[in-house]
Coordinates of C-alpha atoms in Angstrom, one line a residue:
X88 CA -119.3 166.1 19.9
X89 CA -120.2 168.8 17.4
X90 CA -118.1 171.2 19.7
X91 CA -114.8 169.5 19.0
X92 CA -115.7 168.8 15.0
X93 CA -113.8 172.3 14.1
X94 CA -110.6 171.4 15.3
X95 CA -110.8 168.2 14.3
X96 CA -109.6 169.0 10.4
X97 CA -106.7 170.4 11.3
X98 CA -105.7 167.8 13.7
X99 CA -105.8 165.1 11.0
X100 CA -103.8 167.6 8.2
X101 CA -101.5 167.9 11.1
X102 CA -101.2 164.3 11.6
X103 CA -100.8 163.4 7.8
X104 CA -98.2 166.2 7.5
X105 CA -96.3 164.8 10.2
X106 CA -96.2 161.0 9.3
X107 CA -95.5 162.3 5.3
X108 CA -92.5 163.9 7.2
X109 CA -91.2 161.0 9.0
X110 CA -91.9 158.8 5.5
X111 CA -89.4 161.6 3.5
X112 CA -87.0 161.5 6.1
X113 CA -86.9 157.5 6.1
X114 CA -87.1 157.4 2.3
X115 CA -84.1 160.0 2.3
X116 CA -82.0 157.6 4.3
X117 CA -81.9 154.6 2.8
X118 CA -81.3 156.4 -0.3
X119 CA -78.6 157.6 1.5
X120 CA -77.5 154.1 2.5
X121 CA -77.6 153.2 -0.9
X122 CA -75.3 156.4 -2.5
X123 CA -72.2 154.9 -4.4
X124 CA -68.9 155.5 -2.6
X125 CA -66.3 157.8 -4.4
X126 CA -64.3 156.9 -7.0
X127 CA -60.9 158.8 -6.3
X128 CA -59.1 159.5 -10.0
X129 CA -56.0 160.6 -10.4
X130 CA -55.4 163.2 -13.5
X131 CA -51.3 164.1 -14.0
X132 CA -50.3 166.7 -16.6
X133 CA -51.7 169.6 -17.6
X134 CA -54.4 168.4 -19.7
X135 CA -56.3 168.7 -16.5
X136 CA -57.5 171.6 -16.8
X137 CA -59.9 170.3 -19.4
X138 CA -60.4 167.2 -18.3
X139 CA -61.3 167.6 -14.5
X140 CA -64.6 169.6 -15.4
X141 CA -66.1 166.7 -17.1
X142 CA -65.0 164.0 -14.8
X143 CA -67.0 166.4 -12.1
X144 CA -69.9 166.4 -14.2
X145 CA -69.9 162.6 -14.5
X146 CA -69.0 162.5 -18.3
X147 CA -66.1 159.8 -17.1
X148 CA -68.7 157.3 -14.8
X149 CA -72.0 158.3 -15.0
X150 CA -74.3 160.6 -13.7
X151 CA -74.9 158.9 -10.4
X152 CA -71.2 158.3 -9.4
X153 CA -69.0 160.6 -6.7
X154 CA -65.6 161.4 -7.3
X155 CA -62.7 163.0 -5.8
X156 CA -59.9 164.2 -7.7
X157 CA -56.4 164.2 -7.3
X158 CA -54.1 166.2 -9.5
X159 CA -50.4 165.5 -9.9
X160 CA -47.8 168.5 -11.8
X161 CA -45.0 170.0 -11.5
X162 CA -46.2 173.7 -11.0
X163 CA -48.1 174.0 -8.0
X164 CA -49.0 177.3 -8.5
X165 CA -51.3 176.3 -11.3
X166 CA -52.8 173.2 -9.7
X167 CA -53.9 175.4 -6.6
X168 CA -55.9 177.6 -9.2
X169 CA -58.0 174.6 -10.7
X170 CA -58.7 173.0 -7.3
X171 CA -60.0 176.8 -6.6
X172 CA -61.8 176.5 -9.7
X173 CA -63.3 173.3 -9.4
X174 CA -64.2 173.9 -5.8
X175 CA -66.3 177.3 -7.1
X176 CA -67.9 175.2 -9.4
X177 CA -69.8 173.5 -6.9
X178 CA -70.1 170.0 -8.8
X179 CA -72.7 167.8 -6.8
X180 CA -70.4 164.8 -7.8
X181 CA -67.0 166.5 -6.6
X182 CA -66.6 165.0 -3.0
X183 CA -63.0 166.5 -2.6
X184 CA -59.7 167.7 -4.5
X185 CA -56.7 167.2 -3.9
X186 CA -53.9 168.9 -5.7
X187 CA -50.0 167.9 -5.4
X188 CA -46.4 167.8 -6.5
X189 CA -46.0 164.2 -4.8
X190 CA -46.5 161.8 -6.1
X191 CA -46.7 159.7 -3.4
X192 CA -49.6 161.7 -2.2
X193 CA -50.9 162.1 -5.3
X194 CA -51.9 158.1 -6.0
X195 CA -52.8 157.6 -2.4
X196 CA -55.9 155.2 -2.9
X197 CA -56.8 155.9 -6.3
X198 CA -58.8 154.0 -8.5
X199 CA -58.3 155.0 -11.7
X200 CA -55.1 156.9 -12.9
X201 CA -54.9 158.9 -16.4
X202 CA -51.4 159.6 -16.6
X203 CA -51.1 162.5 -19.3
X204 CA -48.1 163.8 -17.9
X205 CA -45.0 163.3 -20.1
X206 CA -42.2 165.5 -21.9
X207 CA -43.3 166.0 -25.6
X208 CA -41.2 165.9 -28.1
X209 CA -39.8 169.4 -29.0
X210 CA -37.6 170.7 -32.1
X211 CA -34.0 169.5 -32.2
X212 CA -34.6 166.8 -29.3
X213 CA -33.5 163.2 -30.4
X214 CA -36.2 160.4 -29.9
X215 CA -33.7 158.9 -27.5
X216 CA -33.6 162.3 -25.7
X217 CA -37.6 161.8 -25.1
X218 CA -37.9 158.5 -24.2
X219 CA -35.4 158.6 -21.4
X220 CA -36.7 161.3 -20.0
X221 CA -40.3 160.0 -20.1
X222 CA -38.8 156.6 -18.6
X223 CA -37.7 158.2 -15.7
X224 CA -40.7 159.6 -14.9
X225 CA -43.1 156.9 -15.8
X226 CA -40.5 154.5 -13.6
X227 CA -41.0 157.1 -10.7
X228 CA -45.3 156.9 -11.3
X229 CA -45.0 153.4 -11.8
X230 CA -43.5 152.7 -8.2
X231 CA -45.9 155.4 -6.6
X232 CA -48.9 153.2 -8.1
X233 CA -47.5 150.1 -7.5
X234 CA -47.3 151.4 -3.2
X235 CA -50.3 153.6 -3.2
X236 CA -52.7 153.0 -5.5
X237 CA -56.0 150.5 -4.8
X238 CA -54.7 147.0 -5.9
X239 CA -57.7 147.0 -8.3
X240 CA -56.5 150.6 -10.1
X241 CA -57.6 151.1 -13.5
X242 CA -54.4 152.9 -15.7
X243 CA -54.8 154.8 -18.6
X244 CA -51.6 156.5 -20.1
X245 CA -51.9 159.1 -22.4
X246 CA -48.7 161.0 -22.5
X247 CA -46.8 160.1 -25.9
X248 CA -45.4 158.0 -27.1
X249 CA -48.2 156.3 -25.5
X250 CA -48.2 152.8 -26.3
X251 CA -44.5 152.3 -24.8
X252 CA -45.1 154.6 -21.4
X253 CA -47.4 151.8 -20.2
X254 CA -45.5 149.8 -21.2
X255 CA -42.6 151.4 -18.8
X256 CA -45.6 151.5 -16.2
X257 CA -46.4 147.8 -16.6
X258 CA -42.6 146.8 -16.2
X259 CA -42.7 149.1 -12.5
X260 CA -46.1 148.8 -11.5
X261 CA -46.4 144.6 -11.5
X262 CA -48.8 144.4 -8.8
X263 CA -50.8 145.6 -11.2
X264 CA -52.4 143.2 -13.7
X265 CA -51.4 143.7 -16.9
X266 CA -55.6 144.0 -17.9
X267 CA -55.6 146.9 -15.8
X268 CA -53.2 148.9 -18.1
X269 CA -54.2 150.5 -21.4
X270 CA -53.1 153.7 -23.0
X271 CA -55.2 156.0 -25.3
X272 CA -56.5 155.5 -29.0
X273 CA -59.6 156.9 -28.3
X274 CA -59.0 159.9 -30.1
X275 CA -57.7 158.8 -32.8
X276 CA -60.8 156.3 -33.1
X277 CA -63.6 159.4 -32.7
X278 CA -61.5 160.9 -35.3
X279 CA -62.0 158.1 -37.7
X280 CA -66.0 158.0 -36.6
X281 CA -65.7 161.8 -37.5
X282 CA -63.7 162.1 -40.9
X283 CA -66.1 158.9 -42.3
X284 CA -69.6 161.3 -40.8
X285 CA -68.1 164.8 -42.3
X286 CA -67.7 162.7 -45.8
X287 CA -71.3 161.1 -45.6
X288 CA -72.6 164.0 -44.2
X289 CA -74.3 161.9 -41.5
X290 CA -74.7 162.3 -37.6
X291 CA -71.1 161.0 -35.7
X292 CA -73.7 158.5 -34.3
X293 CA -74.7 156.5 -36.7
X294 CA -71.1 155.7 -37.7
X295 CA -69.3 152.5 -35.5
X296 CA -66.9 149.8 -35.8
X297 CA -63.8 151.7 -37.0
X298 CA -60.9 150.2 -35.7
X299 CA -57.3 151.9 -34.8
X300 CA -54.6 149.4 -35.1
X301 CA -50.9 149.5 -33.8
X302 CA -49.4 153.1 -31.9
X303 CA -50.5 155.9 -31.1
X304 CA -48.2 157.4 -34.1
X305 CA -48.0 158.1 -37.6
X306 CA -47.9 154.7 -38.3
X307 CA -51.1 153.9 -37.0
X308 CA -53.6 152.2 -38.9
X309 CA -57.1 153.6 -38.9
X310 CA -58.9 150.9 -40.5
X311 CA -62.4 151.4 -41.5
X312 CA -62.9 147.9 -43.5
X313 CA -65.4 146.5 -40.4
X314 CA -67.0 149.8 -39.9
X315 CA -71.3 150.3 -40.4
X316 CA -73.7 152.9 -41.0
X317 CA -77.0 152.8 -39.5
X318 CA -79.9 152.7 -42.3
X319 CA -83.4 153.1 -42.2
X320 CA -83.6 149.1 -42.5
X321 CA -80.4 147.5 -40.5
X322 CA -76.6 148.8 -41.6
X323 CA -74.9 148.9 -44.1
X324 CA -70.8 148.6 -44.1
X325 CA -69.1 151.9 -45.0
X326 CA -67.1 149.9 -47.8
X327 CA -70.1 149.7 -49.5
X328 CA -71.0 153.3 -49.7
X329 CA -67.9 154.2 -51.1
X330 CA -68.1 151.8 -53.9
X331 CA -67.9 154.8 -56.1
X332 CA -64.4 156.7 -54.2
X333 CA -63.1 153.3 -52.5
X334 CA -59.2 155.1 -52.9
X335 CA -60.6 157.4 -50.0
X336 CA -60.6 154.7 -47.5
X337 CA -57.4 154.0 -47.9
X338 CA -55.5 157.2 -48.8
X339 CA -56.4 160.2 -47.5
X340 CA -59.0 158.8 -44.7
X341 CA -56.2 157.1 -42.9
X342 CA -53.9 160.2 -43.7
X343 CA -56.4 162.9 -42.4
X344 CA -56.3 160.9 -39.0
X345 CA -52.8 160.2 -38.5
X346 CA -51.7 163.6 -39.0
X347 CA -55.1 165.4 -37.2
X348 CA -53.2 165.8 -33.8
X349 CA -50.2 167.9 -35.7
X350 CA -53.2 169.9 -37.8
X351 CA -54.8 171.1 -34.6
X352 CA -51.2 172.4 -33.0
X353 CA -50.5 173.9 -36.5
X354 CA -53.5 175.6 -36.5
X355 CA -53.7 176.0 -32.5
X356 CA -50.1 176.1 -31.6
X357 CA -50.9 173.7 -28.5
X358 CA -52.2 170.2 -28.6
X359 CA -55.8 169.3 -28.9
X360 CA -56.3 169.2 -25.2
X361 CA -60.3 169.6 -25.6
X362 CA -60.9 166.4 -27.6
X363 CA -58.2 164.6 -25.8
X364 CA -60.0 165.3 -22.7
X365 CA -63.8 164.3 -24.2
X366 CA -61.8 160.9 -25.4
X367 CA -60.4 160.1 -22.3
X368 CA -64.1 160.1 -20.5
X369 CA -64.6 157.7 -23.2
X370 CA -61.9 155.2 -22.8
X371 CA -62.6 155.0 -19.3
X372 CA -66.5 155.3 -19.2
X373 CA -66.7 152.2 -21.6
X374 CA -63.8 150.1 -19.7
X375 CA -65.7 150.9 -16.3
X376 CA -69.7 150.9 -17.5
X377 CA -69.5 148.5 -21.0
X378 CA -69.4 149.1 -24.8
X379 CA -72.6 148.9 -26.3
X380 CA -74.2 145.7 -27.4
X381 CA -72.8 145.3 -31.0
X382 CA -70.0 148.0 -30.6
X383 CA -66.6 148.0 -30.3
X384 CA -64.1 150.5 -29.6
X385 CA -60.0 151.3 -29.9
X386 CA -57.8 150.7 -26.5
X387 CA -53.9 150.3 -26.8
X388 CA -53.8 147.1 -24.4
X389 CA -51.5 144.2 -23.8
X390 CA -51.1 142.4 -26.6
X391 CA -51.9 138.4 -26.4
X392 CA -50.8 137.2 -29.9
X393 CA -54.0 138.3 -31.5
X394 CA -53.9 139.1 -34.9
X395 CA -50.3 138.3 -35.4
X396 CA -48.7 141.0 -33.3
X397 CA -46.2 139.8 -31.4
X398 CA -47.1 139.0 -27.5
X399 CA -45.3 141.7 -24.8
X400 CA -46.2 145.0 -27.0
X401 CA -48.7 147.8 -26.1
X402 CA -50.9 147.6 -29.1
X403 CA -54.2 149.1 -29.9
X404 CA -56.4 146.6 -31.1
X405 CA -60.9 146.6 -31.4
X406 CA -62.4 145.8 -27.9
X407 CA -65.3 145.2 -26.6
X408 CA -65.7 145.7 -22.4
X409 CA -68.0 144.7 -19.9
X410 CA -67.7 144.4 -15.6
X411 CA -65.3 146.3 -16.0
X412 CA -62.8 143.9 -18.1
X413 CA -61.5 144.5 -21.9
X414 CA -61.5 141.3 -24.5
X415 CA -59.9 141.7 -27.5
X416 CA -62.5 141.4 -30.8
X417 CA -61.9 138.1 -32.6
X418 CA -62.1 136.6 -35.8
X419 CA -62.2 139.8 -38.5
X420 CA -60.9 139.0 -41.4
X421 CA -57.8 140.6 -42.2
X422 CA -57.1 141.6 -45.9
X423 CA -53.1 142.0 -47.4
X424 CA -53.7 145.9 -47.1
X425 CA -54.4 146.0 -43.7
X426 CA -51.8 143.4 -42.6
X427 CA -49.0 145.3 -44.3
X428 CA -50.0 148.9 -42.0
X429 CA -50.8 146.4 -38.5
X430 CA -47.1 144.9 -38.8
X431 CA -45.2 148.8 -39.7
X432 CA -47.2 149.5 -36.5
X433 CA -45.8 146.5 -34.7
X434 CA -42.6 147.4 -35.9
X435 CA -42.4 150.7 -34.8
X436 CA -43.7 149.2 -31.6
X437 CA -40.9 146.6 -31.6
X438 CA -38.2 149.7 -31.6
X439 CA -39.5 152.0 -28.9
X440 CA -39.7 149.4 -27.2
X441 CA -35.8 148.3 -27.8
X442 CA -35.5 152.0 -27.7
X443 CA -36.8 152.0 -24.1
X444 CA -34.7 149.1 -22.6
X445 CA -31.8 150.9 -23.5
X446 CA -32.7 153.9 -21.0
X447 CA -34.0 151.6 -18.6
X448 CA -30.5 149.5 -18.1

């Protein structure tokens, strides 16, 4: 026996190494079995470009979750370039790109759409001139969604004015439920969290509960009456720490974030395509993975009758989200100030959307 106890060593590490083998290659897959399938998310409009990098990265659904990306524009030429780019980027998330001037092809099974693409506003246009253009081509997505799209698609329209593309989308796209539209306040809501941290001198984090009522427009309200700050002990409500410069709150606070979006192209001389993009992984990471407990955030949905705003509107009201489903925040007490800005919202809201009919019929 002692004539066989040499090889005997390296029999058993052989063994061990070979059964740890077959256990990594089990392990590897059921894990495997388990991987999420891809989310497919359309992205129109040239906002894109910063936008598609961090839906690749998993700033839009996590960390964990594929994706493949379709893009929809006008120039081709363009679109080819950032499917080249995003392909040399070699994303670990990015399971495939597809990059189009069809939009057929371009909401072919999607899941989630952020429609960004719109004509803006330029000088010497008429409102009218803008909104019949932009109902045309919302009309033309809306029926591509409505034939292609997963009947569970999430919408998000961003392209302004905002509030009354989706609702064009909605009137196109009913096959759609009406939860599963929302367009973007977002921004304007991190821009409210922002202005109240810069004036504190706080961390962005430690500020929530801000609220953006009405459209996405000058007349929106930014209302920062429910709003906290973490403490050392609890919260406290912003209102209270500005007991000394109340006026702020409701001068140049709501000012300073109406008007940020024309700052940035004053100062830029394009639109703020960077924080659009940051707010528009925020929008749909919260709709898709929940708002924190005790947090609510700012979506332009499908007004209910809440508040007083009249039912059938596009209106950006506090929500709270979880499985995947928006509710409206109830029961904050609304003072005289803020009901006089909520209804100049509504009735902004009220003449788009008059405005809109008109080009429609």
């Amino acid at each position: 026996m002692e004539y066989f106890q040499p090889i005997e060593k390296p029999l058993v590490l052989l063994g061990c190494a070979y059964l740890s083998w077959k256990m990594i290659r089990h392990i590897w897959g059921v894990l495997k079995t388990f991987e999420k399938e891809p989310v497919t998310v359309l992205v129109t409009g040239q906002i894109g470009y910063a936008l598609v990098p961090m839906i690749a990265r998993g700033a839009m659904l996590g960390g964990d979750q594929p994706v493949i990306i379709h893009m929809l524009d006008v120039a081709s030429e363009s679109l080819n370039a950032v499917k080249m780019e995003l392909i040399d980027s070699a994303f670990p998330l990015l399971r495939g790109v597809v990059a189009t001037t069809d939009v057929s092809e371009a909401c072919q099974g999607v899941n989630i759409a952020i429609m960004a693409g719109g004509i803006p506003r330029r000088e010497g246009m008429e409102r009218k001139d803008v909104m019949s253009k932009n109902v045309s081509i919302y009309k033309s997505q809306a029926s591509a969604l409505q034939q292609h799209a997963a009947p569970d698609c999430k919408v998000l329209v961003v392209a302004n004015p905002a509030n009354t593309n989706a609702l064009i989308l909605r009137e196109f796209a009913p096959a759609i439920s009406e939860k599963n539209i929302t367009c973007l306040t977002r921004l304007d809501h991190n821009r409210a969290l922002a202005q109240i941290s810069e004036k504190l001198d706080i961390h962005v984090s430690e500020v929530k509960n801000v609220i953006i009522w009405g459209n996405h427009s000058s007349t929106q309200y930014p209302d920062a009456s429910h709003a906290t700050v973490k403490i050392e002990r609890g919260e406290k409500r912003v209102s209270e720490l500005f007991a000394d410069d109340d006026k702020w709150l409701q001068t140049d606070f709501i000012t300073t974030v109406q008007q940020r979006g024309a700052e940035i192209i004053k100062a830029r001389k394009q639109s703020s395509a960077l924080s659009a993009a940051s707010a528009i992984c925020d929008h749909i990471r919260d709709w898709v993975l929940g708002t924190p407990k005790g947090t609510w955030v700012s979506m332009g949905v499908y007004s209910d009758g809440s508040y007083g705003i009249p039912p059938g509107l596009m209106y950006s009201f506090p929500v709270t989200c979880k499985n995947g489903e928006w509710s409206i925040v109830e029961g904050l007490k609304i003072d005289a100030f803020s009901r006089e800005k909520m209804d100049a919202s509504a009735r902004e809201l009220i003449e788009e959307k008059v405005l809109a009919n008109s080009c429609l019929y």
